Coordinates of C-alpha atoms and ligand atoms in Angstrom, one line a residue:
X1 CA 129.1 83.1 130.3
X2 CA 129.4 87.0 130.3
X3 CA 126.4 88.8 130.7
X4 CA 124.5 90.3 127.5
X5 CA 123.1 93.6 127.0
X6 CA 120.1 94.0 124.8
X7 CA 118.4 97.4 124.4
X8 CA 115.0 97.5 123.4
X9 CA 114.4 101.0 122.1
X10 CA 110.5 102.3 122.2
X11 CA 107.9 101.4 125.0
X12 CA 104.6 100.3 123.5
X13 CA 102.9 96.8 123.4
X14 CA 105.7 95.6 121.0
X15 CA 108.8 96.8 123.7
X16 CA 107.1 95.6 126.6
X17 CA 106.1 92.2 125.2
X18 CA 109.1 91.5 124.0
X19 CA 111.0 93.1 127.1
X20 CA 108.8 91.3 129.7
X21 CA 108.6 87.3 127.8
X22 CA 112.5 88.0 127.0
X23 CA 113.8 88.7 130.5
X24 CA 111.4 85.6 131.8
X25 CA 112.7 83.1 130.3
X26 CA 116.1 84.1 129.1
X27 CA 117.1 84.8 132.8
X28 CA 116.2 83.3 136.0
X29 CA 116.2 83.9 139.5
X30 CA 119.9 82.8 140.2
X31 CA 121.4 83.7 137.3
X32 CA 121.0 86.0 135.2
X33 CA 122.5 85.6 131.4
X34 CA 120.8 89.3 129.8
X35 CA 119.9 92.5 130.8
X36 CA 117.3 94.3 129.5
X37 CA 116.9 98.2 129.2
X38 CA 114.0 99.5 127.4
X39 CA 114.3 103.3 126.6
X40 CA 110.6 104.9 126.1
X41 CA 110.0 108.5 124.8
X42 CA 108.4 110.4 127.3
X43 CA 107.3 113.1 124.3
X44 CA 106.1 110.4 121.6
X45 CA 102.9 108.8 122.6
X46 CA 102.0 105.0 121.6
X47 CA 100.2 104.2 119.0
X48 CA 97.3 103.0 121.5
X49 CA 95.3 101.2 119.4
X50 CA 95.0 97.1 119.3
X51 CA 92.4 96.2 121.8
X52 CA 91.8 92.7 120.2
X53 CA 93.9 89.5 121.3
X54 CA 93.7 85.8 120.3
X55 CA 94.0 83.1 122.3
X56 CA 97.5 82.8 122.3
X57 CA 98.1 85.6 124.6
X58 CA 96.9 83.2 127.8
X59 CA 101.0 81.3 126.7
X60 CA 102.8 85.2 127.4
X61 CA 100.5 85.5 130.4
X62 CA 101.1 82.3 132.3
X63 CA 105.0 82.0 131.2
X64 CA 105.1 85.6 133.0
X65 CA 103.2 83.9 135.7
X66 CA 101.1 86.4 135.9
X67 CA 97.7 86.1 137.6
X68 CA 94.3 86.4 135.1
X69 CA 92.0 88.7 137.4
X70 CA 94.9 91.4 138.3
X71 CA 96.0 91.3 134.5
X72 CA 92.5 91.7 133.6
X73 CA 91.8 94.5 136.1
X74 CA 95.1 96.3 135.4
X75 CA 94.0 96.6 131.9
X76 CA 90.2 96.9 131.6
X77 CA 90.0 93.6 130.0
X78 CA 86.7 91.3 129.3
X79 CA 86.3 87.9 127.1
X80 CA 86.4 87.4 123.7
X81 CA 85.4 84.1 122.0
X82 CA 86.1 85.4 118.9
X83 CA 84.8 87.7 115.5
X84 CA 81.2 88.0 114.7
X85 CA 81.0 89.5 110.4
X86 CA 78.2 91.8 109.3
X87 CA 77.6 92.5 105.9
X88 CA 80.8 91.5 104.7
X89 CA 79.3 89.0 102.2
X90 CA 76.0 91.5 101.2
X91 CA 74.7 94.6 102.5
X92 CA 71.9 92.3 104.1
X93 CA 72.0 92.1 107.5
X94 CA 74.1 88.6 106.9
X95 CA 76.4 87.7 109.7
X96 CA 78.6 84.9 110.2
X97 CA 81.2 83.9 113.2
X98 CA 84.6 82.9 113.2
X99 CA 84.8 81.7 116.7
X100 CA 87.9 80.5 118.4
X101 CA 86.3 76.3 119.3
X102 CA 85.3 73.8 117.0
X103 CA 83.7 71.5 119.2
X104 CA 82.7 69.2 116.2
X105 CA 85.7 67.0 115.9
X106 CA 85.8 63.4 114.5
X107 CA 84.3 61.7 111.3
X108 CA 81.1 63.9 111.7
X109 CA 84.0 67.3 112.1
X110 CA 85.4 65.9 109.2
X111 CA 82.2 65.8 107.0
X112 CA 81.3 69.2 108.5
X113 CA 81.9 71.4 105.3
X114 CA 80.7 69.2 103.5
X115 CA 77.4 67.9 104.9
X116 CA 76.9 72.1 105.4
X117 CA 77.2 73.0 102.0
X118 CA 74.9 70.0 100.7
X119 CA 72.4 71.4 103.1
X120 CA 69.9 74.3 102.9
X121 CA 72.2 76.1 105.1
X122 CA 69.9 77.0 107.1
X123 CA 71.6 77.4 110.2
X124 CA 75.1 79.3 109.8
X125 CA 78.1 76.6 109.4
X126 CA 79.6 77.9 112.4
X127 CA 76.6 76.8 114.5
X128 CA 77.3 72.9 113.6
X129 CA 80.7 72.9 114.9
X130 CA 80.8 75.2 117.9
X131 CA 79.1 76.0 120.6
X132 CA 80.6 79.9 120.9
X133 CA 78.2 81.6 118.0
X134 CA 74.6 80.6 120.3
X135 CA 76.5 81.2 123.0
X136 CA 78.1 84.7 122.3
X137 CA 74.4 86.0 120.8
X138 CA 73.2 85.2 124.1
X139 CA 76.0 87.3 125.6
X140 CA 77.4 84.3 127.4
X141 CA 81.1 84.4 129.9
X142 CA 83.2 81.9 128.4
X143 CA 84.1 81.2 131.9
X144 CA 82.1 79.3 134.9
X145 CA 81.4 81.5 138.2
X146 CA 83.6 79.0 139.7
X147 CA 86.1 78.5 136.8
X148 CA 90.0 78.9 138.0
X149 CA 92.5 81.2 136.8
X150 CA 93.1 80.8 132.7
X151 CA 90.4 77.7 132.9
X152 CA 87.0 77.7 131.3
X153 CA 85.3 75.4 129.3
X154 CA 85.2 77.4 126.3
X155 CA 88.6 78.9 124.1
X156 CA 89.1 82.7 124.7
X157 CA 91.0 85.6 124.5
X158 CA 90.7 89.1 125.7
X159 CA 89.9 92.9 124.5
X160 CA 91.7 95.0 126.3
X161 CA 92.8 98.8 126.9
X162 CA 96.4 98.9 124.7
X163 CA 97.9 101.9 127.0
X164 CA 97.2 100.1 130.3
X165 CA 98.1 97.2 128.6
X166 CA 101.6 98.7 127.8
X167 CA 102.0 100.2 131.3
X168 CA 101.1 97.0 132.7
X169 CA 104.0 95.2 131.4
X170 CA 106.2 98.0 132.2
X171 CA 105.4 97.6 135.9
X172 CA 106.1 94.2 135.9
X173 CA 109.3 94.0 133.4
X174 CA 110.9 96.4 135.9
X175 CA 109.9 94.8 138.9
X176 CA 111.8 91.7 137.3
X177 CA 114.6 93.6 136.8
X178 CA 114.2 95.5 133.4
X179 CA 116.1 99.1 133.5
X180 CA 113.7 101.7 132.0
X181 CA 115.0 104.7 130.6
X182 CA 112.7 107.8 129.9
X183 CA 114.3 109.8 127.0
X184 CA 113.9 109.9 123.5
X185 CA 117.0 108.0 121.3
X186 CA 118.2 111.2 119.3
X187 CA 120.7 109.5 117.5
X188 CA 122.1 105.8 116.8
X189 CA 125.7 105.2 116.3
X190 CA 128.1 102.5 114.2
X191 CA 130.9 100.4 114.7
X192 CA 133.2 99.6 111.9
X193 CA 131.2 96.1 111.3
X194 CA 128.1 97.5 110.3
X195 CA 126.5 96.9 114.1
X196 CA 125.1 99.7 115.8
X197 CA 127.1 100.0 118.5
X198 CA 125.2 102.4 120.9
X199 CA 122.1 104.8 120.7
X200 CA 122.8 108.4 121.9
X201 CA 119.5 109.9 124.2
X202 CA 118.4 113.4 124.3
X203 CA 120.8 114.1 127.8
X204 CA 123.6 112.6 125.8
X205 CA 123.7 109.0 127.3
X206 CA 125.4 106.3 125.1
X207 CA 123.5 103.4 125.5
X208 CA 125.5 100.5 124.5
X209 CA 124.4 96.9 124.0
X210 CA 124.9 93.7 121.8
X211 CA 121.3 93.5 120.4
X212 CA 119.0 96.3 119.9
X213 CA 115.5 96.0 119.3
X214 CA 113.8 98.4 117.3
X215 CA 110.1 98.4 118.9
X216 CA 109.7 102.6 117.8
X217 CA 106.2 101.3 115.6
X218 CA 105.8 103.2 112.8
X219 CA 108.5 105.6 112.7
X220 CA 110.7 102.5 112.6
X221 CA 113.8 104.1 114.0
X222 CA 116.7 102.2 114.4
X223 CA 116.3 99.1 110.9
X224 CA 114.4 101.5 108.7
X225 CA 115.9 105.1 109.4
X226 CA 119.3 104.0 110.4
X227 CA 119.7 101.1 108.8
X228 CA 117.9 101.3 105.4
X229 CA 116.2 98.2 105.7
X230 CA 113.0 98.9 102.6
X231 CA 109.6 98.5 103.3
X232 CA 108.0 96.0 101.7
X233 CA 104.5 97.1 100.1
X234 CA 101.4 94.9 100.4
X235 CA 98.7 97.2 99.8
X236 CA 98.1 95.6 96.4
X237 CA 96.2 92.6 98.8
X238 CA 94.8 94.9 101.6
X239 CA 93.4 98.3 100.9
X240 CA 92.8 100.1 103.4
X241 CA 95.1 102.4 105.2
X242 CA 93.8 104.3 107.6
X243 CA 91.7 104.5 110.8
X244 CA 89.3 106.6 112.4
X245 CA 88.8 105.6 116.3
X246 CA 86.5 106.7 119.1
X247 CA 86.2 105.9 122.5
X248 CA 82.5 106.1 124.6
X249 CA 82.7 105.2 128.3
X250 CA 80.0 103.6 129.8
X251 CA 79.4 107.3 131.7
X252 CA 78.5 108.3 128.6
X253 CA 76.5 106.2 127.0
X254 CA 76.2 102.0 128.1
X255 CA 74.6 99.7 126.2
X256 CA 73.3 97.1 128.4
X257 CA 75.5 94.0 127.5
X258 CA 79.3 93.6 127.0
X259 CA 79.6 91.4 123.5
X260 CA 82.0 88.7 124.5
X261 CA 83.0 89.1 121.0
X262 CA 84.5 91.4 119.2
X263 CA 82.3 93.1 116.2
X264 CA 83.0 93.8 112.9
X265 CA 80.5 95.4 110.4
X266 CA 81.4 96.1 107.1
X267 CA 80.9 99.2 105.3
X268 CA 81.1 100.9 102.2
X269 CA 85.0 101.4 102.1
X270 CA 86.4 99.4 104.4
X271 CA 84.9 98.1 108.5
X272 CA 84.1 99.2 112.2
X273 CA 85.4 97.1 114.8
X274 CA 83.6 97.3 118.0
X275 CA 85.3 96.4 121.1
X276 CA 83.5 96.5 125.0
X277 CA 85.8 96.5 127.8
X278 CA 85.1 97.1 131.1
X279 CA 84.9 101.0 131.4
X280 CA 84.3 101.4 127.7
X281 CA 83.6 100.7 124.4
X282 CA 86.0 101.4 121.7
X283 CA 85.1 101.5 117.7
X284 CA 87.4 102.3 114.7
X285 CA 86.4 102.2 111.0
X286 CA 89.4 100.8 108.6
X287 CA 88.9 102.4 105.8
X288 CA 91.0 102.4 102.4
X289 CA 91.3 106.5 101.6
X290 CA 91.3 105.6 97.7
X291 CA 87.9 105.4 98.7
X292 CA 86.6 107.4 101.2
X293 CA 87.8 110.7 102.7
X294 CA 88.9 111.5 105.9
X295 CA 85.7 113.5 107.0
X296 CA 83.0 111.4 105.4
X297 CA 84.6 108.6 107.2
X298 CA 84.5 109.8 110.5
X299 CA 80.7 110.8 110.0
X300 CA 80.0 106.8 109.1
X301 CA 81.5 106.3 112.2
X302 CA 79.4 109.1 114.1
X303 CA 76.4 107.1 112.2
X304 CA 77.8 104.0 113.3
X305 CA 77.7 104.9 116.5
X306 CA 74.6 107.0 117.1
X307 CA 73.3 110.4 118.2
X308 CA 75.2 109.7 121.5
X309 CA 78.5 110.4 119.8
X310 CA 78.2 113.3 118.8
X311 CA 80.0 115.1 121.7
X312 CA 82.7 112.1 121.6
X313 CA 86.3 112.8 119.8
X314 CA 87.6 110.9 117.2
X315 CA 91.5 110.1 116.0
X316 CA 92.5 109.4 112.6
X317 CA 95.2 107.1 112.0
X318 CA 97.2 106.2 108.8
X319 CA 98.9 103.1 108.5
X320 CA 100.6 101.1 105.8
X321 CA 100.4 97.7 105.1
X322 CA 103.2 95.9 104.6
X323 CA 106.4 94.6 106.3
X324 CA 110.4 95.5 106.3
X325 CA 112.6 93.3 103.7
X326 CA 114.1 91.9 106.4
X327 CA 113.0 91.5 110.1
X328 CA 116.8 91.0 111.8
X329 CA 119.5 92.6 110.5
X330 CA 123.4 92.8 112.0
X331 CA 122.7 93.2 115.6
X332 CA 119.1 94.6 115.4
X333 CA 116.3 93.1 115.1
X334 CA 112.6 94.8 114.5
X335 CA 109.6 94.0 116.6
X336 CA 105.7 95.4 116.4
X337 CA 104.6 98.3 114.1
X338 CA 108.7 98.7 113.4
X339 CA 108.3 95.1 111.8
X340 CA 105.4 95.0 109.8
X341 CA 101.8 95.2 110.0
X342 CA 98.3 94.1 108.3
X343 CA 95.6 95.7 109.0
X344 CA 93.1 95.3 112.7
X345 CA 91.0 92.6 111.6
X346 CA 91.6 89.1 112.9
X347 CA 93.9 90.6 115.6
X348 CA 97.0 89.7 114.6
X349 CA 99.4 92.2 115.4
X350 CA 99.8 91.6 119.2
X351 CA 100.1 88.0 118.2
X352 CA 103.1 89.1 115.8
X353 CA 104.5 90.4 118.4
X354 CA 104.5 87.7 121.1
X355 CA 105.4 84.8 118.2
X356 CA 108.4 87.5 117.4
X357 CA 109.6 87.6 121.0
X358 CA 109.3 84.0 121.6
X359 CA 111.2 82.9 118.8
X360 CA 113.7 85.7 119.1
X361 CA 114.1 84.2 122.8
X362 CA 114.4 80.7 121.2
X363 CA 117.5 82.3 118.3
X364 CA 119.1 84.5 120.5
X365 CA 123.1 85.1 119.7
X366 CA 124.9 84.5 123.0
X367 CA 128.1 84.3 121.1
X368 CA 127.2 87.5 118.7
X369 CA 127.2 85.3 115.7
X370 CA 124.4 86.5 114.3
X371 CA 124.2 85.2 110.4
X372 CA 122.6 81.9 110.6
X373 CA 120.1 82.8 113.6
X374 CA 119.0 86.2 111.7
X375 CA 118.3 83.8 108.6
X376 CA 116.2 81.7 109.9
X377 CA 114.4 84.1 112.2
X378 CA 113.8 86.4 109.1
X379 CA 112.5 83.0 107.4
X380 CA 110.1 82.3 110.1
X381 CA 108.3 85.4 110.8
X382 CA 108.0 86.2 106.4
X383 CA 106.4 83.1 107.1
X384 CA 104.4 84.2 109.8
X385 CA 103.8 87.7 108.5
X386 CA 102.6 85.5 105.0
X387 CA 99.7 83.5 106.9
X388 CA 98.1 86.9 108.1
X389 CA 98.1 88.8 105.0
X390 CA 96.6 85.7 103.3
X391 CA 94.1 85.4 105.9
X392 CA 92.9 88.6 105.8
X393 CA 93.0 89.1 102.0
X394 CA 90.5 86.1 102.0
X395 CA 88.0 88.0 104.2
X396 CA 87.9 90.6 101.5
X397 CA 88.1 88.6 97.7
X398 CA 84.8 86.4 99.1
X399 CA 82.7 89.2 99.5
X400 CA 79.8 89.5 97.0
X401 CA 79.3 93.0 97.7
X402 CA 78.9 95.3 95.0
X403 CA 77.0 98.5 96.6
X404 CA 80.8 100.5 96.6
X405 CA 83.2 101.2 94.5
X406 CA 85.6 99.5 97.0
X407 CA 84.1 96.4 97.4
X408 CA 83.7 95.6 93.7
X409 CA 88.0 96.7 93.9
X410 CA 88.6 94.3 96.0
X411 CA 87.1 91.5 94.2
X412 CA 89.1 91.8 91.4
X413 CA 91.5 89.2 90.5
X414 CA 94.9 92.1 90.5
X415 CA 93.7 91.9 94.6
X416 CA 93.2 88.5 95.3
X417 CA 96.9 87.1 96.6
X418 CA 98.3 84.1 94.1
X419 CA 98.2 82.2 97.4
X420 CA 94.4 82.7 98.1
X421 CA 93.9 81.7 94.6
X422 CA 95.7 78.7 94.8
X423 CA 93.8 77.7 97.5
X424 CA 90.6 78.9 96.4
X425 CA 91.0 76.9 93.2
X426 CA 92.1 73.3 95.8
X427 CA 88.9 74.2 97.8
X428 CA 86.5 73.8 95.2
X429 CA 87.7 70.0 94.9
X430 CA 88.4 69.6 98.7
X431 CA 87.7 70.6 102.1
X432 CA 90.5 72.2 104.2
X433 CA 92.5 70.1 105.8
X434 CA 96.0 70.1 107.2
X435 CA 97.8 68.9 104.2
X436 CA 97.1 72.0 102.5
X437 CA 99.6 74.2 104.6
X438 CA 103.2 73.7 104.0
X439 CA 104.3 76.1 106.6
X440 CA 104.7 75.0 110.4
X441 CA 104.8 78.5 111.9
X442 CA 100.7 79.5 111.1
X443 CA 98.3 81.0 112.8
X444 CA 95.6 80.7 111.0
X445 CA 94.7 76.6 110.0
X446 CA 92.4 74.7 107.9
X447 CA 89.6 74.9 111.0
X448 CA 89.9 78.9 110.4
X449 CA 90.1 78.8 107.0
X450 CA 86.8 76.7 107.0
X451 CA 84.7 79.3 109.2
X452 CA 85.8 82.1 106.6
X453 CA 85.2 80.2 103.2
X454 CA 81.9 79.0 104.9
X455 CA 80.5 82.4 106.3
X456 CA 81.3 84.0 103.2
X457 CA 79.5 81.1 101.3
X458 CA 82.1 79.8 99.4
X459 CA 80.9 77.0 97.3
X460 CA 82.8 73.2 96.8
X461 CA 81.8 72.6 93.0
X462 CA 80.2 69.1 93.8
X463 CA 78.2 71.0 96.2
X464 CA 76.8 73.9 94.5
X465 CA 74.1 72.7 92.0
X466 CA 72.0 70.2 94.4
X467 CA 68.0 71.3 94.3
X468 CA 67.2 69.3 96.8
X469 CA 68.7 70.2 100.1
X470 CA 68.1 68.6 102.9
X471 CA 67.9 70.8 106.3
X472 CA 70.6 71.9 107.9
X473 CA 71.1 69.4 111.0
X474 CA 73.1 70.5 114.2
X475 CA 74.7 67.7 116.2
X476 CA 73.7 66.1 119.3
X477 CA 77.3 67.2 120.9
X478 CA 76.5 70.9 119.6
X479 CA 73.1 71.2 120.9
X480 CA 74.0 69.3 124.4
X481 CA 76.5 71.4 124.8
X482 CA 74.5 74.8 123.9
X483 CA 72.5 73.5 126.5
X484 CA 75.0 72.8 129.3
X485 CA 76.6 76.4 128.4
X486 CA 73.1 78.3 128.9
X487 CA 72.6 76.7 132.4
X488 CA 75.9 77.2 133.8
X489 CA 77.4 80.0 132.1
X490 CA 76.5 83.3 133.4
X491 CA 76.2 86.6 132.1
X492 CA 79.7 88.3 130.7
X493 CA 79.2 91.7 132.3
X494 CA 77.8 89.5 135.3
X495 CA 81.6 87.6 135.3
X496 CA 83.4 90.6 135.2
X497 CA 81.3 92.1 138.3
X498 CA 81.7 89.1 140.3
X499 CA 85.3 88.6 139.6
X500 CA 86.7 92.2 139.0
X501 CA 84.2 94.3 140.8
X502 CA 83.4 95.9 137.3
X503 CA 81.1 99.1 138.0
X504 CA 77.1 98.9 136.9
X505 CA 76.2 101.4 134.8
X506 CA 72.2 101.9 133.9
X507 CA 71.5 101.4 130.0
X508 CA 71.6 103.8 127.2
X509 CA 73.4 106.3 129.6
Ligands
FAD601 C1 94.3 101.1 113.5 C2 95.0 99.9 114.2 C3 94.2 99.0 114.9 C4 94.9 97.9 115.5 N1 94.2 97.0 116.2 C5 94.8 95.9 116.7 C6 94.1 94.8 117.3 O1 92.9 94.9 117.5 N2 94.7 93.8 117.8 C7 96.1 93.7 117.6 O2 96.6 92.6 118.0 N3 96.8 94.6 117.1 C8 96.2 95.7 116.6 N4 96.9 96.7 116.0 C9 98.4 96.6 116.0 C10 98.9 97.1 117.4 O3 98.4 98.3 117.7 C11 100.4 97.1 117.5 O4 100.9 95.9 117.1 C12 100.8 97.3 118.9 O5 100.2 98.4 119.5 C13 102.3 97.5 119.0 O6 102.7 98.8 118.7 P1 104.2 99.2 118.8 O7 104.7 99.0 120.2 O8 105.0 98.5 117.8 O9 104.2 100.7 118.5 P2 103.8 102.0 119.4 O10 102.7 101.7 120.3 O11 103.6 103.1 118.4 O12 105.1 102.3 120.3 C14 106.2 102.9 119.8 C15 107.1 103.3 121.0 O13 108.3 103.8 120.5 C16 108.6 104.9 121.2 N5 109.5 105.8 120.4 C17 109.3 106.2 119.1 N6 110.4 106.9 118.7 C18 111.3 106.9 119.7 C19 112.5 107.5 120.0 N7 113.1 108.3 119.1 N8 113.1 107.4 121.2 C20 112.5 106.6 122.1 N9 111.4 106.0 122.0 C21 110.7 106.2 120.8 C22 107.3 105.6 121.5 O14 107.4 106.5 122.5 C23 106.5 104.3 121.9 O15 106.8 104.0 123.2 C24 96.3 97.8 115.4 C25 97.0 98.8 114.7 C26 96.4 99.8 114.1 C27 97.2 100.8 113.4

């Protein structure tokens, strides 16, 4: 077999994901069928933002072989065990979790919903099924002193800091053999057939290959500049566009627990998500700019944050939401910000990006016949890029809020996705279960769906007018479990000492 070239042009998360998982498994240590080169821009920085994971990032990881504590170290990571809400539903204080277990399996999993929403409610939903919310409040490790490398008792992922996440990768892609080239691509060039046939870097290099991979995030270099491919507009479903960031380093200002969780507290246009890692915190508020201007934004944030901010920078980001008309095109195919993206919450854009490289790995053209692979790779990841949007969209048509112009906006019917509605209109006969999703290549499932429409009280018509409700009633398994998890669980920022030699910082500094 001759040897194929791919270039992967841009050097953030999205290159070196898709550089590092690519090269791993497409090639081995005796033969090698691809090379990779992955040419950065030394003069245009990464976007730098996405410091949220979900649990599939543990697959990339231990495909690459790569071991949890130096990963961990390497990029400032800690636990998360997935999203606690505020205010999202009211401006009341009123939180709900969507955690990443469901311990609650079985006929009594099965009744769940439904025994909850008969109930007083009490006790939040996602309290009766998992063990994470108590667990997380109590600022709990998802992992035992003693657990082993990418094993704990309890589902996780990780927040982590995106630049040394990026330069992470990029020391180990090269050390597998990845060529890295540190120029900016100036221009792209054409063969006759409508392939790109090399891109042209700022000393005058052609770089040739068979596949290009457009990873350049937003400015979307090589499928939307070069080769036209539109952008497809979703803002209609997800309003906000823009970001306004802040990092506070423990130095600075600690504040005396790392959340194994990552935070998310609505406000008036839009949320702040609130992110510990090991040297820092990071927060951002998403904010739609119909709504709220750039300045008042970043003094929510301030106000978010505290007095200690004051002295702290801030970064405003725009984004759009959406995704290109067609993900593969010819020989190049578009991965990361290049591709498509959301919006922050629910952390779905590094997942994007891993789903994209592993099913690129799984299509890829060794004999440069490109149609039928690029149609069903384009098929899969609308499909993929479909479950977020419709996801997400949820988290904002359930809100009841109605102290902001925005949040009344977003309620209205001309924002709520035909999708949502659909399944809005099943749910209110049913409970989620599998049979309501057509589509294989999800995310997000019934078991998510059910800690959203629950959280944000979303009512089953037989179980809305009952007057006498019975108290909410946690299982055995739950409690037991709770119970186990308090005595032998210890202390996130404790974990990350023990294991990682994290520094101890005194509070409120
Ligand atoms: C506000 C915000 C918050 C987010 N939060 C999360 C989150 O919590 N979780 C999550 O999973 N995702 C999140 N994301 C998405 C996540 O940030 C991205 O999916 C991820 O960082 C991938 O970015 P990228 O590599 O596509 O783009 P970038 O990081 O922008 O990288 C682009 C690369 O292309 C290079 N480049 C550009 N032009 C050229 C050129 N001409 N020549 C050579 N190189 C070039 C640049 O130098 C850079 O290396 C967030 C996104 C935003 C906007």
């Amino acid at each position: 077999m001759t040897l194929k070239h791919v270039t992967i042009v841009g050097g953030g998360s999205a290159g070196w994901i898709t550089a590092a998982y690519m090269n791993a498994v497409l090639n081995n240590d005796t033969q090698k069928t691809v090379e990779f080169t992955v040419i950065e821009s030394p003069t245009r920085p990464r976007i730098s933002v996405g410091e949220a994971t979900v649990p599939t990032i543990s697959h990339l990881l231990q495909t690459l072989k790569i071991d949890e504590n130096d990963f961990m170290g390497g990029t400032g990571a800690t636990f998360k065990q997935g999203i606690k809400f505020v205010n999202w539903l009211k401006q009341d204080d009123h939180t709900y979790y969507h955690p990443f277990d469901r311990r609650e399996t079985g006929a009594t999993g099965y009744r769940a919903t439904r025994d909850w929403l008969k109930s007083d409610r009490s006790i939040p939903f996602a309290e009766t099924v998992s063990v994470q919310p108590r667990l997380c409040d109590m600022n709990y490790s998802p992992k035992l002193a003693e657990s082993g490398r990418y094993e704990s008792p309890l589902t996780y992922a990780y927040h982590l800091d995106a630049e040394r996440f990026a330069d992470y990768l990029c020391t180990y892609a090269k050390s597998n053999g990845v060529r890295h080239i540190e120029e900016d691509v100036v221009e792209v060039t054409m063969a006759e057939d409508d392939r790109i046939s090399a891109v042209i870097t700022s000393s005058g290099k052609a770089i040739k290959a068979d596949l290009f991979i457009d990873c350049t995030g937003f400015s979307s270099l090589l499928i939307g500049k070069k080769l036209g491919v539109g952008f497809k507009d979703y803002s209609q479903w997800l309003l906000c566009d823009r970001a306004v960031t802040m990092q506070i380093p423990y130095e600075h200002h600690y504040p005396g627990q790392i959340r194994p969780y990552t935070l998310s507290t609505a406000l008036s246009a839009g949320w702040v998500w609130d992110i510990g890692l090991q040297d820092r915190r990071g927060v951002g508020y998403v904010y739609a700019s119909a709504f709220l201007d750039d300045t008042s934004a970043e003094q929510a944030l301030r106000e978010y944050e505290g007095k200690h901010s004051a002295d702290i920078s801030c970064r405003t980001l725009k984004f759009s939401v959406g995704r290109r008309e067609q993900f593969w095109v010819s020989n190049c195919v578009a991965i990361g910000l290049s591709a498509a993206f959301v919006e922050p919450l629910e952390s779905t854009g590094i997942n994007m990006i891993e789903f994209a490289a592993i099913t690129l790995a799984e299509h890829f053209p060794y004999n440069n016949d490109f149609k039928p692979l690029a149609a069903r790779y384009n098929k899969i990841m609308s499909n993929r890029f479909n479950d977020a949007l419709s996801f997400i969209n949820l988290h904002y048509c359930l809100s009841q809020r109605s102290d902001s112009a925005f949040w009344k906006e977003v309620q209205c019917q001309e924002h709520i996705m035909e999708t949502v509605q659909e399944r809005l209109d099943l749910w209110q006969l049913k409970r989620p279960s599998e049979a309501d999703f057509d589509n294989h290549f999800i995310l997000f499932n019934h078991i998510n769906y059910e800690y959203i429409l629950n959280g944000m009280n979303f009512m089953m018509s037989e179980t809305g007018d009952h007057n006498i409700r019975p108290a909410t009633v946690v299982p055995e398994v739950v409690l037991k479990n709770i119970e186990l998890g308090a005595t032998h669980l210890i202390p996130h920022d404790t974990w990350l000492q023990q294991n990682l030699g994290m520094k101890q910082y005194p509070t409120g500094k």
